[in-house]
Coordinates of C-alpha atoms and ligand atoms in Angstrom, one line a residue:
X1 CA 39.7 106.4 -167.3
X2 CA 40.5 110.3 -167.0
X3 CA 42.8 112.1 -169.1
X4 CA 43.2 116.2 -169.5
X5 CA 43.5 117.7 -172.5
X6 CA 44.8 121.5 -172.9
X7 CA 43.1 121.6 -169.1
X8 CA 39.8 120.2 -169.1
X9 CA 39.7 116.8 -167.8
X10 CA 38.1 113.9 -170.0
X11 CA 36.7 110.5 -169.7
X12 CA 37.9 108.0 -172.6
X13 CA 38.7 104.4 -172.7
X14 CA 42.0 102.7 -173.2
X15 CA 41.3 102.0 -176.8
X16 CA 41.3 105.3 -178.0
X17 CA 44.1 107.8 -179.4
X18 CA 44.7 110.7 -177.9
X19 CA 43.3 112.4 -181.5
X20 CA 40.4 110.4 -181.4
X21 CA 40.2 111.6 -177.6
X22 CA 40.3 115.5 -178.9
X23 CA 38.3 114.9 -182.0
X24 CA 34.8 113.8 -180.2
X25 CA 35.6 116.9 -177.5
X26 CA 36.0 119.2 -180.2
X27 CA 39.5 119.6 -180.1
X28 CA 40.8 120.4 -182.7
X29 CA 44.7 118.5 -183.8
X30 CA 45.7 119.3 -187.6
X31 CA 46.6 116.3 -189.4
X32 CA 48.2 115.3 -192.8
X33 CA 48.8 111.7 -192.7
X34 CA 46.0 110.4 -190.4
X35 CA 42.9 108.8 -192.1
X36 CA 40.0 107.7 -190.1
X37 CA 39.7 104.3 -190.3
X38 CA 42.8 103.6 -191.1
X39 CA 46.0 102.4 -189.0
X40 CA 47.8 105.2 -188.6
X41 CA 51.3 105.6 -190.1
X42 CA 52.8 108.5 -187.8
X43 CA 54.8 109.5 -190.8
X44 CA 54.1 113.5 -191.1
X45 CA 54.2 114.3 -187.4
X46 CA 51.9 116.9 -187.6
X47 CA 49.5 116.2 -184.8
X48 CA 52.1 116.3 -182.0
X49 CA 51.1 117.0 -178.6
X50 CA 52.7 117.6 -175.3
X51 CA 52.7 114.7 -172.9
X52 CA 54.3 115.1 -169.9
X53 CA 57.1 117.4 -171.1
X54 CA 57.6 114.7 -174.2
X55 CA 56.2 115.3 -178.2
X56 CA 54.1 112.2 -179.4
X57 CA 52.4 111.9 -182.7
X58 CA 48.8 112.0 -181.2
X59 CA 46.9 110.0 -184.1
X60 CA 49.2 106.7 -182.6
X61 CA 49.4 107.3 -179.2
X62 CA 46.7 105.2 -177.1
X63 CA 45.5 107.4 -173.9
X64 CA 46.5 106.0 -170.3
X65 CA 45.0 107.3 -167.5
X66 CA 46.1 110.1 -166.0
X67 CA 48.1 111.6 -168.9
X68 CA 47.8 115.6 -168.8
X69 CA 47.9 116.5 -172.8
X70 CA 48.8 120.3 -174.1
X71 CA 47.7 120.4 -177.4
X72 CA 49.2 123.9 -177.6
X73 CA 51.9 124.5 -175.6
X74 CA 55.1 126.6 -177.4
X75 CA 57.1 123.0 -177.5
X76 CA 53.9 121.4 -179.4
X77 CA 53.4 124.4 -181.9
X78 CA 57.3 124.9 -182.1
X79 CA 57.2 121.4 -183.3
X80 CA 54.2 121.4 -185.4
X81 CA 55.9 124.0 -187.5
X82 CA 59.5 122.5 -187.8
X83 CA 57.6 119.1 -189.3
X84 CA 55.4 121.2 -191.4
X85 CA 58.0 123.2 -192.8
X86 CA 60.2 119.9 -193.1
X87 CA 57.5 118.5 -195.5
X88 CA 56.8 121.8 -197.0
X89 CA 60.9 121.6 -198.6
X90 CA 59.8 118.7 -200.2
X91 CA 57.0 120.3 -201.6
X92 CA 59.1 122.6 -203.3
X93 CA 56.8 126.0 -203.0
X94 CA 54.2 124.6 -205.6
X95 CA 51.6 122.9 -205.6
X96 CA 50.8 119.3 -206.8
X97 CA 47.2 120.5 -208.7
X98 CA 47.5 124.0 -208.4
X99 CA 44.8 124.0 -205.8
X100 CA 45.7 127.1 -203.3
X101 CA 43.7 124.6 -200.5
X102 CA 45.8 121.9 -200.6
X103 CA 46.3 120.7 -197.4
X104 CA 49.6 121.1 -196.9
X105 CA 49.3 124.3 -197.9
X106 CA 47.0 125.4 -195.2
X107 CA 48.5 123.4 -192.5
X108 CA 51.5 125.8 -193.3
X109 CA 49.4 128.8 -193.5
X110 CA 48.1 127.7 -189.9
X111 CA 51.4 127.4 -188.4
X112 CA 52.6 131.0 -189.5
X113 CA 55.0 129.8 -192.5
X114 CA 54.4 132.2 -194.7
X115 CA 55.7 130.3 -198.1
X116 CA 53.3 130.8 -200.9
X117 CA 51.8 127.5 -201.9
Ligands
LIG201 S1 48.8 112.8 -188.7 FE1 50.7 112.3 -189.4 S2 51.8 111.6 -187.7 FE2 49.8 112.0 -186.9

């Protein structure tokens, strides 16, 4: 099947995630609960996408043909940094280890929120 991603149009199978999709054409989706391997959980919302004027966690979301994906529109970013800084009031400022690369910490730094981890 064909999909496009951020433009570019893509052959992938039905099997695949829409991350999985963007990962082997070296598109890059920031994630925080997705591990490969792994069932995803969809818990951190992080790697949203735009689908057809809808957000959907892309490390869940099985491709179908025909879907036209913005992996950075203003409504995918937009979201990408109310979820990161959502998780990043949890996180209370500091972090866990002291380790200034904690990923968290530069997820937030990626989406402009300029909290000091
Ligand atoms: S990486 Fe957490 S919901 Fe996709």
């Amino acid at each position: 099947m064909r999909i496009t991603i951020n433009n570019k149009e893509i052959e992938c199978n039905e099997e695949q995630t829409i991350l999985e999709v963007a990962k082997k054409n070296n598109i890059e989706i920031p994630t925080l609960c997705y591990q490969e391997g792994f069932e995803a959980k969809s818990v951190c919302r992080i790697c949203v996408v735009e689908v057809n004027n809808k957000l959907l966690p892309s490390c869940s979301t099985k491709v179908k043909q025909g879907m036209i994906i913005n992996t950075e529109s203003k409504k995918a970013l937009e979201a990408r940094k109310i979820n990161t800084e959502l998780l990043m009031a949890k996180h209370n400022g500091t972090c866990f280890d002291e380790d200034k690369n904690h990923e968290l910490c530069k997820i937030a730094k990626d989406v402009g929120i300029r909290q000091v981890c």
